[in-house]
mmCIF file of C-alpha atoms in Angstrom:
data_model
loop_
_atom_site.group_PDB
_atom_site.id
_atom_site.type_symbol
_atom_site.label_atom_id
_atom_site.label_comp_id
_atom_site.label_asym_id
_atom_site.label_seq_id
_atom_site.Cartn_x
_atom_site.Cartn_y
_atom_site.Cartn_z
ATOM 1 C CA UNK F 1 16.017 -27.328 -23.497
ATOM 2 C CA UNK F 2 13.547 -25.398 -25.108
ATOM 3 C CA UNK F 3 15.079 -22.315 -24.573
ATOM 4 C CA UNK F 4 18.049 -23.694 -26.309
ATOM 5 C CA UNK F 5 16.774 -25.126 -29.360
ATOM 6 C CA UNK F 6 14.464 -21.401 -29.635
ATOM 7 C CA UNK F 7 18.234 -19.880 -29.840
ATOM 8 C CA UNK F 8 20.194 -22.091 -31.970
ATOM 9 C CA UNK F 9 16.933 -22.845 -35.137
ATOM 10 C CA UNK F 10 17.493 -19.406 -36.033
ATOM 11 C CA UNK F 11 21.300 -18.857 -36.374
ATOM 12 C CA UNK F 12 21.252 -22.818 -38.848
ATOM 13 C CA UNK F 13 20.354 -20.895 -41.996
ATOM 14 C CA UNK F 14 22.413 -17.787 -41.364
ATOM 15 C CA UNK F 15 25.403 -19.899 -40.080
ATOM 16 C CA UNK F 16 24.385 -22.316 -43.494
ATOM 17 C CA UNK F 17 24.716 -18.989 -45.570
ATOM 18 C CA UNK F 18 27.811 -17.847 -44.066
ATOM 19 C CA UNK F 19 29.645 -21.348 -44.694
ATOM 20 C CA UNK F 20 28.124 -21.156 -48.555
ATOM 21 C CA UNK F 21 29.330 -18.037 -48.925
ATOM 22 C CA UNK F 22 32.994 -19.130 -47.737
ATOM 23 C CA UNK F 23 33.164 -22.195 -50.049
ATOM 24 C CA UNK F 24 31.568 -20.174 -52.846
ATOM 25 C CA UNK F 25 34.544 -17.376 -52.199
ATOM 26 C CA UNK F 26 37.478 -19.798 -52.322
ATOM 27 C CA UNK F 27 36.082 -21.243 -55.634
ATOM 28 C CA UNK F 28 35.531 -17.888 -57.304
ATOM 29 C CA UNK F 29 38.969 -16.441 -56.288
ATOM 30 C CA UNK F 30 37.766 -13.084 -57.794
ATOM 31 C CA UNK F 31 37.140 -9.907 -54.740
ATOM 32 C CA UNK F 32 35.295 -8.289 -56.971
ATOM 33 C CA UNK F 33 32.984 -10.824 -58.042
ATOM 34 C CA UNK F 34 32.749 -12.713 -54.703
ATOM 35 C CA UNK F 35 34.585 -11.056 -52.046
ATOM 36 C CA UNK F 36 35.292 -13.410 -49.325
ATOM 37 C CA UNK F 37 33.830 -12.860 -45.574
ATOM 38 C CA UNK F 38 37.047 -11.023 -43.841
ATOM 39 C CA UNK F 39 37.348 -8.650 -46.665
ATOM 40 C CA UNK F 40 34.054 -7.571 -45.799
ATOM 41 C CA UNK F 41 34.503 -7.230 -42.381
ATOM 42 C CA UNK F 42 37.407 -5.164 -43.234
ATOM 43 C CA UNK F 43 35.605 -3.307 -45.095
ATOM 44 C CA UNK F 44 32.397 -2.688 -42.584
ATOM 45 C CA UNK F 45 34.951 -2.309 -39.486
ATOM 46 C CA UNK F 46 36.546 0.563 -41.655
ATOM 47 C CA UNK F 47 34.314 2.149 -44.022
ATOM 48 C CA UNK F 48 36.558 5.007 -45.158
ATOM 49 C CA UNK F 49 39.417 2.751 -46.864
ATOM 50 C CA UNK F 50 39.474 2.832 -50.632
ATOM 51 C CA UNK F 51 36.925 -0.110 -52.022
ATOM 52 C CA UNK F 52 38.648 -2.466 -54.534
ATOM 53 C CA UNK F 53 39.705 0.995 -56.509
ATOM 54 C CA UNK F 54 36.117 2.548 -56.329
ATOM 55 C CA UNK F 55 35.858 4.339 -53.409
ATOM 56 C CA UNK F 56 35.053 4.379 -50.415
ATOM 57 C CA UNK F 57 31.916 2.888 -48.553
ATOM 58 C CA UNK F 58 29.928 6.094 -47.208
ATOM 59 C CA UNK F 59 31.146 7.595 -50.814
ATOM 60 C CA UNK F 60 29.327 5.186 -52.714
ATOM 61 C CA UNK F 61 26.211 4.665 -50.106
ATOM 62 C CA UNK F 62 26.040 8.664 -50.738
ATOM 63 C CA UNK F 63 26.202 8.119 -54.972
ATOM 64 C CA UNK F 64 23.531 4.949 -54.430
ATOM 65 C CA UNK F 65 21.043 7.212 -52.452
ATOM 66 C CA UNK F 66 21.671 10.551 -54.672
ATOM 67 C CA UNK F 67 20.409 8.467 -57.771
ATOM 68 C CA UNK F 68 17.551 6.072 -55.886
ATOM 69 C CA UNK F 69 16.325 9.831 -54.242
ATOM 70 C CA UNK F 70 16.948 11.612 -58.003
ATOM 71 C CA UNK F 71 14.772 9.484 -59.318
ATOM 72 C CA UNK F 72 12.393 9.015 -56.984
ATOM 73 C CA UNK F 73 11.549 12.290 -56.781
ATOM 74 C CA UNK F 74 10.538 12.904 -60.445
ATOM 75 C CA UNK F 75 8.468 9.844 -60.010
ATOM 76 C CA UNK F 76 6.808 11.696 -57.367
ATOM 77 C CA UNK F 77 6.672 15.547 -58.321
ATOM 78 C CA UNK F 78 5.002 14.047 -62.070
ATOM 79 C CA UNK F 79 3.271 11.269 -60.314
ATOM 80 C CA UNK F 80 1.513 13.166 -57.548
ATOM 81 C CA UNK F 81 -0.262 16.097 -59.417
ATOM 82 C CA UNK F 82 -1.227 13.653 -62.444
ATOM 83 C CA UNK F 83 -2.515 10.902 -59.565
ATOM 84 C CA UNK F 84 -4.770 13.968 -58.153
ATOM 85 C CA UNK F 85 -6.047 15.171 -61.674
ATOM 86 C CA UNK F 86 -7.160 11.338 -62.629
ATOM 87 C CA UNK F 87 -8.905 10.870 -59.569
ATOM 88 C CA UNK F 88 -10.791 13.921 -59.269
ATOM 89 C CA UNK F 89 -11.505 13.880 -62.877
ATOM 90 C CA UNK F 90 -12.909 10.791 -64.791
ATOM 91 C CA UNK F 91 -12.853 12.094 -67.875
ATOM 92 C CA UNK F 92 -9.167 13.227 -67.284
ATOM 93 C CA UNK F 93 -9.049 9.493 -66.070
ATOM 94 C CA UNK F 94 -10.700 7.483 -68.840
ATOM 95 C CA UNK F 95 -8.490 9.582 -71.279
ATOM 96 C CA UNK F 96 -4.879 9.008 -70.033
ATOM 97 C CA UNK F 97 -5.661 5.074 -68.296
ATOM 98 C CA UNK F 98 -4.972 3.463 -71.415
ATOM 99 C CA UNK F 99 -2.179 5.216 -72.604
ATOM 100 C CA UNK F 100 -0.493 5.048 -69.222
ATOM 101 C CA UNK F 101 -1.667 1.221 -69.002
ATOM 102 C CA UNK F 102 0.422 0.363 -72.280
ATOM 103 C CA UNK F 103 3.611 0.885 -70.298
ATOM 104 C CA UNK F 104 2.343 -0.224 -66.996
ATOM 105 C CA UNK F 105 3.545 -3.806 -67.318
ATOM 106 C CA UNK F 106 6.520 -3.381 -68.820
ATOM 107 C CA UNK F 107 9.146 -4.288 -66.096
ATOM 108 C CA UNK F 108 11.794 -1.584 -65.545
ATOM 109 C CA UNK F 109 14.765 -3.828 -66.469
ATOM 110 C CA UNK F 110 12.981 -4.413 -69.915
ATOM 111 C CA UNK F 111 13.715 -0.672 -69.901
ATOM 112 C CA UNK F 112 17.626 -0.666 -69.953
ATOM 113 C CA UNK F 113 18.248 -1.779 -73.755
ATOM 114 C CA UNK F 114 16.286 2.075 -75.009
ATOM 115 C CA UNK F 115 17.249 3.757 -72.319
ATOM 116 C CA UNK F 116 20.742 3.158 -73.106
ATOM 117 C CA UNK F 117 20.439 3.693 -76.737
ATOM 118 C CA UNK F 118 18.566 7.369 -75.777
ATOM 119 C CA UNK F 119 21.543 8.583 -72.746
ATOM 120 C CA UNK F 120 23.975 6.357 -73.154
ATOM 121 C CA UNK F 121 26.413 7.267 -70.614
ATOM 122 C CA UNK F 122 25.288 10.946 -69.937
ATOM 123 C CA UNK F 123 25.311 11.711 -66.271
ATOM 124 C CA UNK F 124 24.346 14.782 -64.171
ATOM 125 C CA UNK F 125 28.023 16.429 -64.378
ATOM 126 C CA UNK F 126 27.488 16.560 -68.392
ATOM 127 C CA UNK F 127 24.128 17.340 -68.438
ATOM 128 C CA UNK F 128 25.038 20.761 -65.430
ATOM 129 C CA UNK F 129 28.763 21.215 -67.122
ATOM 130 C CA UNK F 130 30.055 20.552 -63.514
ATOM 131 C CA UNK F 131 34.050 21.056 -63.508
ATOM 132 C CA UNK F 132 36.235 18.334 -62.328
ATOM 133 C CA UNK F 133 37.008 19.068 -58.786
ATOM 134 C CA UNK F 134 35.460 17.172 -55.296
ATOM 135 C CA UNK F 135 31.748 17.576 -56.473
ATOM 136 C CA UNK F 136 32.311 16.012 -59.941
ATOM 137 C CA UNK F 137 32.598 12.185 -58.734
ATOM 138 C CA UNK F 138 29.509 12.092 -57.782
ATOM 139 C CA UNK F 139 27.584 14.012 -60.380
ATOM 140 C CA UNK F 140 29.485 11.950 -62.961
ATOM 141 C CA UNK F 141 28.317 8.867 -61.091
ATOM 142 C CA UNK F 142 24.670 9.727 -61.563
ATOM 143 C CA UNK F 143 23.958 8.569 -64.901
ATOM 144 C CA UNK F 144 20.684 9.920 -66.366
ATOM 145 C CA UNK F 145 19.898 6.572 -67.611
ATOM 146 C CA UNK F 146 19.732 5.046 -64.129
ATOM 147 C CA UNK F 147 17.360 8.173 -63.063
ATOM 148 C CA UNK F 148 14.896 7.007 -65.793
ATOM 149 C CA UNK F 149 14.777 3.312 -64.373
ATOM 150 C CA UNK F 150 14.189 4.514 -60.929
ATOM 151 C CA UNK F 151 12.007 7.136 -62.377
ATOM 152 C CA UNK F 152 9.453 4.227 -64.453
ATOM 153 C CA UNK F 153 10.484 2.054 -60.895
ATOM 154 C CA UNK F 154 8.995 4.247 -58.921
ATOM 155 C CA UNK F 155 5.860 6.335 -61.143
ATOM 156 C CA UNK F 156 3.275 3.926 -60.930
ATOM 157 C CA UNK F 157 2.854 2.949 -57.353
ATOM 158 C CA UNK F 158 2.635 6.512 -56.875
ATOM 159 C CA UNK F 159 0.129 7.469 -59.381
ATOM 160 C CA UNK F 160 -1.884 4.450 -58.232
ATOM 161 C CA UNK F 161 -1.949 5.415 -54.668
ATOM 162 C CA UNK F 162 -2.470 9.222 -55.296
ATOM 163 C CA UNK F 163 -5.453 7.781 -57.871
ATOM 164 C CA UNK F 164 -6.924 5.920 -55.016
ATOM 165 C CA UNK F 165 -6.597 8.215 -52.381
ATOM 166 C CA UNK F 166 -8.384 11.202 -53.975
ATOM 167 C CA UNK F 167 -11.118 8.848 -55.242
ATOM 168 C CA UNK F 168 -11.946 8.274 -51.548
ATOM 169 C CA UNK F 169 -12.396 11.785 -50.899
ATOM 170 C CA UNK F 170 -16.421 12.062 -49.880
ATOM 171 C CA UNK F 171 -18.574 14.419 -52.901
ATOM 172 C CA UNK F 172 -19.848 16.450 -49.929
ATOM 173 C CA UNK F 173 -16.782 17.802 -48.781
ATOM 174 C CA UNK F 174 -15.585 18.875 -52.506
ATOM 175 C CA UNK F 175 -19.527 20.080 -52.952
ATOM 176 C CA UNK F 176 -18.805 22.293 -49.725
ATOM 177 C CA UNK F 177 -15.602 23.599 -50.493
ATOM 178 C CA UNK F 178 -17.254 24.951 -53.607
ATOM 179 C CA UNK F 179 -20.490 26.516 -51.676
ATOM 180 C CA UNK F 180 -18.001 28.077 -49.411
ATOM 181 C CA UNK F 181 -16.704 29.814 -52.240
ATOM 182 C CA UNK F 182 -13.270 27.546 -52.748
ATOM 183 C CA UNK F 183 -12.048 27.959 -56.755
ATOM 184 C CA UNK F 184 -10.201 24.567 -58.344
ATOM 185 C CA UNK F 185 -6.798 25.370 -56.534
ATOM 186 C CA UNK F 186 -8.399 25.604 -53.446
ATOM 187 C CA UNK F 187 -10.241 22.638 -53.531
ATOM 188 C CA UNK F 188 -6.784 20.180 -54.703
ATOM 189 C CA UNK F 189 -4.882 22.641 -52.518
ATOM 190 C CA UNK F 190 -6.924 22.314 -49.021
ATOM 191 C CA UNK F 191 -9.521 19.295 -49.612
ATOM 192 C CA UNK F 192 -8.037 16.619 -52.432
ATOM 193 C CA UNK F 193 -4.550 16.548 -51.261
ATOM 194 C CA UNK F 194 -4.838 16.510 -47.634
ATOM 195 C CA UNK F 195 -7.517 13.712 -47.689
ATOM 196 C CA UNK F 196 -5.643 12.112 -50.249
ATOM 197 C CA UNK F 197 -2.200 12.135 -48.582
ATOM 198 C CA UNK F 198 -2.030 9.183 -46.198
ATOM 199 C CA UNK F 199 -3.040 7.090 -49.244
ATOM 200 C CA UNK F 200 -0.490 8.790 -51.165
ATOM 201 C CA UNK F 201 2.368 8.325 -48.718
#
């Protein structure tokens, strides 16, 4: 009995969902909106039909994880250096903290309005002049102003972390670095970053 009721509690809410989301379909009668449950399934069971005239699955799982990784990464290659310089350096720190702190709370959704007005629609096919051919659906699909919101999404954990983790780096081992004759790049190079780095991951 107990064995039972530990396997059916868990599938009540999904089963609950599922049954929502069937009701909620036939009310909606839009696929695009609220595409009902075999429609999915059709599309999961075969990923490479076209997607309501957009596509097809892997084609825009590929577009979805060029722009989340596009802008992730400038998060990271500005975040990352900056993070490093603020923690080693108070001063550098106590400078740039408020500034940076004036846009920390702003969500990144409150974002969209400006960035809009700023790139409009530009996208990474206008921006590298990339002719229309195979390549130029996805580039086109990759609008700079969605880069930016991942960008500001994804900035601030990063600085934080790389902040924290060179902060924890011990004054003796920077102090030794320099007696053993290490220069600035050196010390960020083979003491700050690798001490830093399983904060900053």
């Amino acid at each position: 009995m107990k064995s039972a009721k530990a396997f059916v509690l868990p599938l009540i809410v999904p089963l609950l969902f599922l049954l929502l989301w069937h009701v909620m379909a036939q009310a909606v009668r839009n696929d695009i909106i609220l595409p009902d449950i075999p429609m999915v399934w059709d599309i999961m069971v075969s990923p490479h039909e076209d997607l309501i005239s957009m596509g097809t699955l892997p084609a825009n799982t590929l577009i979805s994880l060029a722009r989340v990784f596009s802008g992730y990464l400038v998060a990271v290659v500005l975040a990352i250096p900056l993070g490093i310089v603020m923690g080693y350096r108070p001063d550098v720190n106590t400078a740039l903290s408020t500034f940076l702190g004036l846009f920390r709370s702003i969500p990144p959704l409150a974002w969209v309005p400006l960035v809009l007005a700023w790139f409009g629609m530009l996208s990474l096919a206008d921006v590298f002049s990339v002719p229309i051919g195979p390549a130029y659906p996805y580039f086109h699909n990759i609008k700079l102003s969605m880069i930016f919101i991942i960008f500001i999404g994804g900035f601030y954990p990063v600085l934080t972390s790389a902040i924290h983790g060179v902060s924890l780096v011990p004054q003796t081992l920077t102090d030794a670095a320099r007696v053993l004759g290490a220069n600035q790049v050196d010390i960020f190079r083979k003491v700050l970053l690798p001490y830093a780095a399983p904060s900053i991951i």
